[in-house]
XYZ file of C-alpha atoms in Angstrom:
55
model
C 106.129 86.106 134.771
C 107.000 87.304 131.329
C 108.448 84.850 128.729
C 110.660 86.527 126.137
C 110.438 85.385 122.450
C 113.982 83.968 122.662
C 113.204 81.697 125.630
C 112.385 77.994 125.297
C 109.403 76.590 127.291
C 109.366 72.914 128.378
C 105.954 71.142 127.446
C 105.032 67.700 128.611
C 103.943 65.160 126.053
C 101.480 62.395 126.474
C 104.340 60.183 127.240
C 105.718 62.281 130.139
C 108.745 63.501 128.162
C 109.723 67.205 128.062
C 110.115 68.778 124.703
C 111.531 72.235 123.884
C 109.114 74.772 122.206
C 110.516 77.916 120.751
C 108.056 80.861 120.918
C 108.064 82.927 117.798
C 105.767 85.834 117.217
C 104.358 85.913 113.755
C 102.345 88.833 112.172
C 100.268 88.689 108.972
C 102.509 91.295 107.415
C 105.614 89.164 107.962
C 104.050 86.037 106.767
C 102.547 87.652 103.596
C 105.946 89.227 102.860
C 107.353 85.674 102.420
C 104.997 84.888 99.522
C 106.818 84.892 96.233
C 105.975 83.896 92.591
C 107.876 80.661 93.260
C 105.957 79.552 96.438
C 102.348 80.899 95.873
C 99.722 78.188 95.155
C 97.135 78.465 92.414
C 93.515 79.029 92.909
C 91.686 76.075 94.324
C 88.367 74.992 92.674
C 85.792 73.787 95.264
C 82.872 73.281 92.995
C 79.554 75.169 92.694
C 78.024 76.822 95.740
C 75.837 74.507 97.736
C 74.085 76.825 100.213
C 73.378 80.440 100.348
C 76.857 81.670 99.477
C 76.994 84.870 97.485
C 80.448 84.345 95.879
């Protein structure tokens, strides 16, 4: 059985109710293309290395 991207699959929840799940295929190229100057986050500081990192 092949499920097309546009089809909706019913999934059961913990409460025995069905929900619709849309299947969308994402690629890294498409996701990165959506990064703009307005939505990019700044660098995150995580502190000094604690192990054998070579950053």
